[in-house]
Amino acid sequence: MRFRVLDGWRGVCALCVALFHLDILSPVYSAGFVRNSWLFVDFFFVLSGFVITHGYAERLATGRVFADFALRRFWRVWPLHIVVLIAFLAVEGARSLIQAQGLVTFADPPFSGATAATRLPSNILLLQALGINDRLTWNGPSWSISSEFWTYLIFAGTLSLSGLAARRFAIFSEMRTTAFVLAALLAASYAALVSLSRDIDVSFNLGLLRCLSGFLAGYFTYRAWCATTPKFGSSAELSVLAVVIVFVATAGHGAASFAAPLVFSVAVYVFASEQGLISAWMSRPLFDWLGRSSYSIYLWHAFIIANLIDRPVQFIAKATHRDLTTFVAGFDGSPLKVITLGGDVASLAVTIAYLATVLAVAGLSRRWIEAPSAKLSGMLFRRRLAP
């Protein structure tokens, strides 16, 4: 069973994250909802926990499919991740050659800072969210992919070991034993996250704790959904959508952001029923396509910003001797440099063009990278697990 509505929301949220990362001053940029759309990464974590539990939890508890599960999840996330990383690497290589020829001297030297060659191994091995680096590196948003992959393994290992313990000692049922262990893991990861950070906006350093908290919240959301089999209609969907919008627009970088796993768990719980008018709308082909393309949207958007917007703007500014940037107050009051194009019309036009480019690239990426890698994965790992 595929939860089409939830998958459609995943695509919408991926676009919101892509819009959040676009630092072009415009009416859209300044909206509180957009400025806080980084919170939708936590929706991804909750939804992953919900969907993975639905698809794999019972078989993982048998302890016989851990290796198959791990390999399948690796081949789901790694191929596109490595292709985008190669694209970043190719750009850095081209910049290095151009600078070596004396044609241009870049303010940010090739293979330095976030794109230093020494940071490649951690990115290749999906380790970039485990505190190895002191900042976001190469394809910044991929920290969440690193977090999810290791969360998959922790989740699968916990289910396998809990199931084994329940069968061997026969004190509690497999489900109760697993639920108890996962509840303890959720409490520990969430408590550590709250104690070590002032808000939930952590990535390269504490990203695994953030992902674990959301993912395990998704696990318990699925268990609650199965136990209650709710049938929510339009009023419930409208209410929870309003709550999500208000929460994202107002939570910001503060203690309230720690409620993200709970807020998004409620949203997933309600929309999993797929009963209301909003669900009917979200079941349309456009949102189905967005959901299927969400991974490509998420992984390509930073590359598009860096190489089709930021660097061309820098080149134009240098060629015309104009300053196309200004400073706005960041979430903590510190100055944040953003691009300014001289008016709302121009900035909105570029924003729309950017989103269109992201969608176009995502469509091509899903067709030519994700689909072939999924097909190859299916050939390599025969059907001990559902694809």
Short mmCIF file of C-alpha atoms in Angstrom, two decimals:
data_model
loop_
_atom_site.label_atom_id
_atom_site.label_comp_id
_atom_site.label_asym_id
_atom_site.label_seq_id
_atom_site.Cartn_x
_atom_site.Cartn_y
_atom_site.Cartn_z
CA MET A 1 0.00 0.00 0.00
CA ARG A 2 1.31 3.43 -0.96
CA PHE A 3 0.05 6.43 0.98
CA ARG A 4 -0.45 8.72 -2.00
CA VAL A 5 -1.65 11.75 -0.05
CA LEU A 6 1.25 11.62 2.40
CA ASP A 7 3.63 11.17 -0.51
CA GLY A 8 2.10 14.21 -2.18
CA TRP A 9 2.68 16.23 0.97
CA ARG A 10 6.29 15.06 0.92
CA GLY A 11 6.65 16.66 -2.52
CA VAL A 12 5.03 19.91 -1.39
CA CYS A 13 7.30 20.05 1.66
CA ALA A 14 10.38 19.39 -0.48
CA LEU A 15 9.45 22.44 -2.56
CA CYS A 16 9.00 24.48 0.61
CA VAL A 17 12.51 23.53 1.76
CA ALA A 18 13.86 24.42 -1.69
CA LEU A 19 12.17 27.82 -1.43
CA PHE A 20 13.57 28.36 2.06
CA HIS A 21 17.14 27.96 0.81
CA LEU A 22 16.72 30.56 -1.97
CA ASP A 23 18.25 33.75 -0.57
CA ILE A 24 16.64 36.27 -2.92
CA LEU A 25 14.95 39.17 -1.16
CA SER A 26 11.29 39.22 -2.16
CA PRO A 27 7.83 39.24 -0.59
CA VAL A 28 7.98 35.44 -0.67
CA TYR A 29 11.36 35.35 1.03
CA SER A 30 10.20 37.53 3.89
CA ALA A 31 7.11 35.45 4.75
CA GLY A 32 7.42 33.79 8.14
CA PHE A 33 6.18 30.47 6.74
CA VAL A 34 8.96 30.40 4.14
CA ARG A 35 11.64 31.51 6.60
CA ASN A 36 10.76 28.59 8.86
CA SER A 37 10.22 25.97 6.17
CA TRP A 38 13.41 24.23 7.26
CA LEU A 39 11.10 22.58 9.79
CA PHE A 40 9.63 20.41 7.04
CA VAL A 41 12.74 18.25 7.21
CA ASP A 42 11.19 16.93 10.43
CA PHE A 43 8.06 16.05 8.46
CA PHE A 44 10.27 13.90 6.22
CA PHE A 45 11.64 12.09 9.26
CA VAL A 46 8.21 11.42 10.76
CA LEU A 47 6.81 10.27 7.43
CA SER A 48 9.78 7.96 6.85
CA GLY A 49 9.21 6.33 10.22
CA PHE A 50 5.53 5.87 9.42
CA VAL A 51 6.10 4.41 5.95
CA ILE A 52 9.08 2.21 6.85
CA THR A 53 7.13 0.78 9.78
CA HIS A 54 4.23 0.02 7.46
CA GLY A 55 6.41 -1.67 4.88
CA TYR A 56 9.05 -3.49 6.88
CA ALA A 57 8.54 -3.60 10.67
CA GLU A 58 6.92 -7.03 10.92
CA ARG A 59 9.56 -8.72 8.77
CA LEU A 60 12.43 -6.92 10.45
CA ALA A 61 11.22 -8.26 13.79
CA THR A 62 11.88 -11.80 12.53
CA GLY A 63 15.59 -10.97 12.44
CA ARG A 64 16.05 -12.59 9.03
CA VAL A 65 15.94 -9.64 6.63
CA PHE A 66 18.24 -7.03 8.19
CA ALA A 67 20.91 -7.32 5.47
CA ASP A 68 18.37 -7.15 2.64
CA PHE A 69 16.70 -4.13 4.21
CA ALA A 70 20.00 -2.31 4.74
CA LEU A 71 21.15 -2.92 1.18
CA ARG A 72 17.84 -1.88 -0.31
CA ARG A 73 17.75 1.36 1.68
CA PHE A 74 21.36 2.08 0.72
CA TRP A 75 20.59 1.64 -2.97
CA ARG A 76 17.49 3.80 -2.58
CA VAL A 77 19.34 6.84 -1.22
CA TRP A 78 22.97 6.55 -2.32
CA PRO A 79 22.91 6.54 -6.16
CA LEU A 80 21.24 9.95 -6.55
CA HIS A 81 23.25 11.33 -3.65
CA ILE A 82 26.51 10.32 -5.31
CA VAL A 83 25.45 11.68 -8.72
CA VAL A 84 24.69 15.09 -7.21
CA LEU A 85 27.97 14.96 -5.30
CA ILE A 86 29.80 14.23 -8.57
CA ALA A 87 28.06 17.24 -10.12
CA PHE A 88 29.35 19.45 -7.30
CA LEU A 89 32.79 17.89 -7.72
CA ALA A 90 32.75 18.59 -11.47
CA VAL A 91 31.94 22.25 -10.86
CA GLU A 92 34.78 22.56 -8.36
CA GLY A 93 37.11 20.90 -10.84
CA ALA A 94 36.08 23.32 -13.58
CA ARG A 95 36.55 26.29 -11.26
CA SER A 96 39.98 25.00 -10.33
CA LEU A 97 41.03 24.74 -13.99
CA ILE A 98 39.69 28.21 -14.79
CA GLN A 99 41.56 29.72 -11.88
CA ALA A 100 44.75 27.82 -12.75
CA GLN A 101 44.63 29.37 -16.24
CA GLY A 102 44.56 32.81 -14.67
CA LEU A 103 41.19 33.65 -16.20
CA VAL A 104 39.44 34.34 -12.90
CA THR A 105 40.39 34.54 -9.25
CA PHE A 106 37.49 33.33 -7.18
CA ALA A 107 36.67 34.94 -3.85
CA ASP A 108 35.91 31.44 -2.56
CA PRO A 109 38.79 29.28 -3.87
CA PRO A 110 37.90 25.90 -5.39
CA PHE A 111 38.08 22.92 -3.06
CA SER A 112 38.08 25.03 0.08
CA GLY A 113 35.72 25.53 2.99
CA ALA A 114 32.55 23.48 2.64
CA THR A 115 33.83 21.89 -0.59
CA ALA A 116 37.31 20.97 0.63
CA ALA A 117 38.59 17.69 -0.78
CA THR A 118 39.16 16.40 2.75
CA ARG A 119 35.40 16.53 3.31
CA LEU A 120 34.61 14.20 0.40
CA PRO A 121 35.07 10.84 2.19
CA SER A 122 32.47 11.61 4.85
CA ASN A 123 29.99 12.63 2.16
CA ILE A 124 30.65 9.59 -0.01
CA LEU A 125 30.13 7.30 2.98
CA LEU A 126 27.00 9.13 4.22
CA LEU A 127 28.74 10.19 7.42
CA GLN A 128 28.23 13.95 7.07
CA ALA A 129 25.59 14.19 9.82
CA LEU A 130 27.56 12.34 12.49
CA GLY A 131 29.63 15.22 13.82
CA ILE A 132 32.67 14.55 11.64
CA ASN A 133 32.53 17.97 9.98
CA ASP A 134 32.27 21.39 11.59
CA ARG A 135 29.74 22.69 9.06
CA LEU A 136 27.42 21.64 6.25
CA THR A 137 29.59 20.37 3.40
CA TRP A 138 29.31 19.87 -0.37
CA ASN A 139 25.57 19.29 -0.92
CA GLY A 140 24.40 20.79 2.36
CA PRO A 141 20.85 19.33 2.48
CA SER A 142 22.24 15.81 2.14
CA TRP A 143 22.95 15.79 5.88
CA SER A 144 19.39 14.55 6.34
CA ILE A 145 20.03 11.65 3.93
CA SER A 146 23.02 10.67 6.05
CA SER A 147 20.87 10.85 9.19
CA GLU A 148 18.08 8.79 7.65
CA PHE A 149 20.38 6.05 6.41
CA TRP A 150 21.93 5.47 9.82
CA THR A 151 18.51 5.76 11.44
CA TYR A 152 17.30 2.98 9.11
CA LEU A 153 20.09 0.74 10.41
CA ILE A 154 19.47 1.60 14.06
CA PHE A 155 15.74 0.99 13.62
CA ALA A 156 16.21 -2.30 11.77
CA GLY A 157 18.81 -3.53 14.25
CA THR A 158 16.61 -2.63 17.21
CA LEU A 159 13.61 -4.43 15.74
CA SER A 160 15.67 -7.51 14.91
CA LEU A 161 17.27 -7.73 18.36
CA SER A 162 14.03 -6.94 20.20
CA GLY A 163 12.21 -9.63 18.29
CA LEU A 164 14.97 -12.12 19.04
CA ALA A 165 14.91 -11.25 22.75
CA ALA A 166 11.12 -11.57 22.92
CA ARG A 167 11.19 -15.01 21.31
CA ARG A 168 14.06 -16.27 23.46
CA PHE A 169 12.91 -15.06 26.86
CA ALA A 170 9.13 -15.04 26.22
CA ILE A 171 8.42 -12.39 28.86
CA PHE A 172 6.45 -10.04 26.62
CA SER A 173 5.16 -10.29 23.07
CA GLU A 174 7.41 -9.21 20.22
CA MET A 175 5.36 -6.06 19.62
CA ARG A 176 5.37 -5.03 23.28
CA THR A 177 9.09 -5.67 23.64
CA THR A 178 9.85 -3.72 20.48
CA ALA A 179 7.56 -0.86 21.49
CA PHE A 180 9.20 -0.63 24.92
CA VAL A 181 12.73 -0.57 23.49
CA LEU A 182 11.84 1.96 20.79
CA ALA A 183 10.03 4.16 23.31
CA ALA A 184 13.18 4.20 25.44
CA LEU A 185 15.27 5.03 22.37
CA LEU A 186 12.87 7.82 21.40
CA ALA A 187 12.94 9.28 24.90
CA ALA A 188 16.73 9.12 25.05
CA SER A 189 17.31 10.67 21.62
CA TYR A 190 14.75 13.42 22.16
CA ALA A 191 16.05 14.24 25.65
CA ALA A 192 19.60 14.43 24.33
CA LEU A 193 18.49 16.66 21.46
CA VAL A 194 16.65 19.06 23.77
CA SER A 195 19.51 19.20 26.26
CA LEU A 196 22.26 19.72 23.67
CA SER A 197 20.60 22.31 21.43
CA ARG A 198 18.56 25.48 21.87
CA ASP A 199 16.23 24.45 19.02
CA ILE A 200 15.63 21.56 16.67
CA ASP A 201 17.61 23.14 13.81
CA VAL A 202 20.62 20.81 14.01
CA SER A 203 22.24 19.09 11.07
CA PHE A 204 25.92 18.17 10.65
CA ASN A 205 26.47 17.81 14.39
CA LEU A 206 23.34 16.39 16.02
CA GLY A 207 21.38 15.44 12.91
CA LEU A 208 21.15 11.79 13.86
CA LEU A 209 19.38 12.63 17.13
CA ARG A 210 16.94 14.86 15.27
CA CYS A 211 16.21 12.18 12.71
CA LEU A 212 15.83 9.43 15.30
CA SER A 213 13.33 11.52 17.24
CA GLY A 214 11.18 12.19 14.19
CA PHE A 215 11.50 8.70 12.73
CA LEU A 216 10.51 6.96 15.96
CA ALA A 217 7.63 9.39 16.39
CA GLY A 218 6.54 8.16 12.96
CA TYR A 219 6.79 4.56 14.17
CA PHE A 220 4.42 5.20 17.07
CA THR A 221 2.14 7.25 14.83
CA TYR A 222 1.77 4.23 12.56
CA ARG A 223 1.07 1.92 15.50
CA ALA A 224 -1.59 4.33 16.78
CA TRP A 225 -3.09 4.63 13.31
CA CYS A 226 -3.35 0.85 12.94
CA ALA A 227 -4.83 0.45 16.42
CA THR A 228 -7.53 3.08 15.93
CA THR A 229 -8.22 2.90 12.16
CA PRO A 230 -9.41 6.53 12.11
CA LYS A 231 -11.61 8.01 9.38
CA PHE A 232 -10.98 11.73 9.34
CA GLY A 233 -13.00 14.00 7.08
CA SER A 234 -12.52 17.45 5.63
CA SER A 235 -12.92 19.39 8.87
CA ALA A 236 -10.15 17.44 10.59
CA GLU A 237 -7.88 17.86 7.57
CA LEU A 238 -8.50 21.60 7.40
CA SER A 239 -7.88 21.93 11.13
CA VAL A 240 -4.60 20.04 11.14
CA LEU A 241 -3.42 21.87 8.02
CA ALA A 242 -4.12 25.18 9.74
CA VAL A 243 -2.20 24.03 12.81
CA VAL A 244 0.79 23.03 10.69
CA ILE A 245 0.81 26.36 8.82
CA VAL A 246 0.58 28.39 12.02
CA PHE A 247 3.20 26.25 13.74
CA VAL A 248 5.71 26.54 10.91
CA ALA A 249 5.09 30.27 10.51
CA THR A 250 5.58 31.02 14.20
CA ALA A 251 7.80 28.34 15.77
CA GLY A 252 11.07 29.64 14.39
CA HIS A 253 14.38 29.02 16.10
CA GLY A 254 13.24 28.54 19.65
CA ALA A 255 12.00 25.98 22.14
CA ALA A 256 8.70 25.67 20.24
CA SER A 257 10.54 24.06 17.33
CA PHE A 258 11.07 20.95 19.45
CA ALA A 259 7.35 20.27 19.01
CA ALA A 260 7.87 19.59 15.29
CA PRO A 261 7.86 15.76 15.57
CA LEU A 262 4.58 15.90 17.52
CA VAL A 263 2.89 18.39 15.18
CA PHE A 264 3.89 16.45 12.08
CA SER A 265 2.91 13.14 13.68
CA VAL A 266 -0.62 14.48 14.12
CA ALA A 267 -0.64 15.62 10.49
CA VAL A 268 0.52 12.21 9.26
CA TYR A 269 -2.03 10.47 11.49
CA VAL A 270 -4.89 12.52 10.03
CA PHE A 271 -3.89 12.51 6.37
CA ALA A 272 -3.06 8.79 6.31
CA SER A 273 -6.83 8.19 6.24
CA GLU A 274 -7.11 9.96 2.86
CA GLN A 275 -10.80 10.72 3.42
CA GLY A 276 -11.35 14.47 3.16
CA LEU A 277 -11.53 17.04 0.39
CA ILE A 278 -7.89 18.04 0.83
CA SER A 279 -6.88 14.40 0.45
CA ALA A 280 -8.97 14.20 -2.72
CA TRP A 281 -7.12 17.22 -4.06
CA MET A 282 -3.73 15.82 -2.98
CA SER A 283 -4.49 12.57 -4.82
CA ARG A 284 -4.40 14.32 -8.19
CA PRO A 285 -1.66 13.47 -10.70
CA LEU A 286 0.29 16.70 -10.09
CA PHE A 287 0.81 15.91 -6.40
CA ASP A 288 1.43 12.26 -7.16
CA TRP A 289 4.23 13.40 -9.47
CA LEU A 290 5.56 15.80 -6.83
CA GLY A 291 5.67 13.01 -4.28
CA ARG A 292 7.52 10.67 -6.60
CA SER A 293 9.97 13.46 -7.49
CA SER A 294 10.48 14.74 -3.93
CA TYR A 295 13.85 13.07 -3.41
CA SER A 296 15.26 14.62 -6.57
CA ILE A 297 13.74 18.00 -5.68
CA TYR A 298 15.43 17.86 -2.31
CA LEU A 299 18.86 16.73 -3.46
CA TRP A 300 19.23 18.95 -6.55
CA HIS A 301 17.93 22.30 -5.32
CA ALA A 302 21.11 23.41 -3.52
CA PHE A 303 23.18 22.66 -6.63
CA ILE A 304 20.81 24.75 -8.74
CA ILE A 305 20.96 27.67 -6.29
CA ALA A 306 24.76 27.60 -6.10
CA ASN A 307 25.46 27.29 -9.81
CA LEU A 308 22.48 28.78 -11.64
CA ILE A 309 21.70 31.68 -9.30
CA ASP A 310 24.41 32.59 -6.79
CA ARG A 311 27.43 32.35 -9.08
CA PRO A 312 25.77 34.01 -12.11
CA VAL A 313 24.64 36.87 -9.86
CA GLN A 314 28.20 37.25 -8.56
CA PHE A 315 29.50 37.33 -12.14
CA ILE A 316 26.93 39.94 -13.23
CA ALA A 317 27.65 42.08 -10.18
CA LYS A 318 31.38 42.00 -10.90
CA ALA A 319 30.94 42.69 -14.61
CA THR A 320 28.57 45.61 -14.07
CA HIS A 321 30.25 46.95 -10.92
CA ARG A 322 26.95 46.76 -9.07
CA ASP A 323 26.26 45.40 -5.64
CA LEU A 324 23.40 42.95 -6.01
CA THR A 325 23.33 41.94 -2.36
CA THR A 326 22.05 43.42 0.85
CA PHE A 327 21.86 42.38 4.47
CA VAL A 328 18.79 41.37 6.44
CA ALA A 329 18.47 40.24 10.02
CA GLY A 330 18.94 36.52 10.49
CA PHE A 331 16.95 34.47 12.97
CA ASP A 332 19.38 35.38 15.76
CA GLY A 333 19.62 39.04 14.76
CA SER A 334 22.97 38.68 13.02
CA PRO A 335 23.30 40.11 9.48
CA LEU A 336 22.51 37.70 6.66
CA LYS A 337 23.55 38.44 3.07
CA VAL A 338 20.83 37.98 0.45
CA ILE A 339 20.48 38.78 -3.23
CA THR A 340 18.49 41.87 -4.17
CA LEU A 341 17.34 42.40 -7.75
CA GLY A 342 15.93 45.89 -7.37
CA GLY A 343 12.23 45.16 -7.15
CA ASP A 344 9.51 42.67 -6.35
CA VAL A 345 8.70 41.84 -9.98
CA ALA A 346 12.23 40.79 -10.85
CA SER A 347 12.75 38.86 -7.62
CA LEU A 348 9.45 37.01 -7.97
CA ALA A 349 10.20 36.20 -11.61
CA VAL A 350 13.56 34.69 -10.69
CA THR A 351 11.96 32.79 -7.81
CA ILE A 352 9.35 31.27 -10.13
CA ALA A 353 12.02 30.44 -12.72
CA TYR A 354 14.08 28.78 -10.00
CA LEU A 355 11.19 26.59 -8.84
CA ALA A 356 10.41 25.65 -12.44
CA THR A 357 14.04 24.67 -12.98
CA VAL A 358 14.06 22.58 -9.81
CA LEU A 359 10.94 20.73 -10.97
CA ALA A 360 12.33 20.17 -14.47
CA VAL A 361 15.64 18.86 -13.17
CA ALA A 362 13.83 16.67 -10.63
CA GLY A 363 11.69 15.14 -13.36
CA LEU A 364 14.74 14.28 -15.46
CA SER A 365 16.58 13.02 -12.40
CA ARG A 366 13.77 10.72 -11.37
CA ARG A 367 13.53 9.29 -14.86
CA TRP A 368 17.20 8.87 -15.66
CA ILE A 369 18.80 8.31 -12.25
CA GLU A 370 16.30 7.19 -9.63
CA ALA A 371 14.26 4.82 -11.83
CA PRO A 372 17.27 2.98 -13.33
CA SER A 373 18.92 2.63 -9.91
CA ALA A 374 15.68 1.25 -8.48
CA LYS A 375 15.48 -1.23 -11.34
CA LEU A 376 19.07 -2.29 -10.73
CA SER A 377 18.36 -2.67 -7.03
CA GLY A 378 15.42 -4.92 -7.82
CA MET A 379 17.66 -7.10 -9.98
CA LEU A 380 20.37 -7.32 -7.34
CA PHE A 381 18.17 -8.04 -4.35
CA ARG A 382 15.37 -10.44 -5.13
CA ARG A 383 12.03 -10.24 -3.45
CA ARG A 384 12.68 -11.20 0.14
CA LEU A 385 11.40 -7.71 0.85
CA ALA A 386 8.88 -5.66 -1.08
CA PRO A 387 10.52 -2.96 -3.23
#
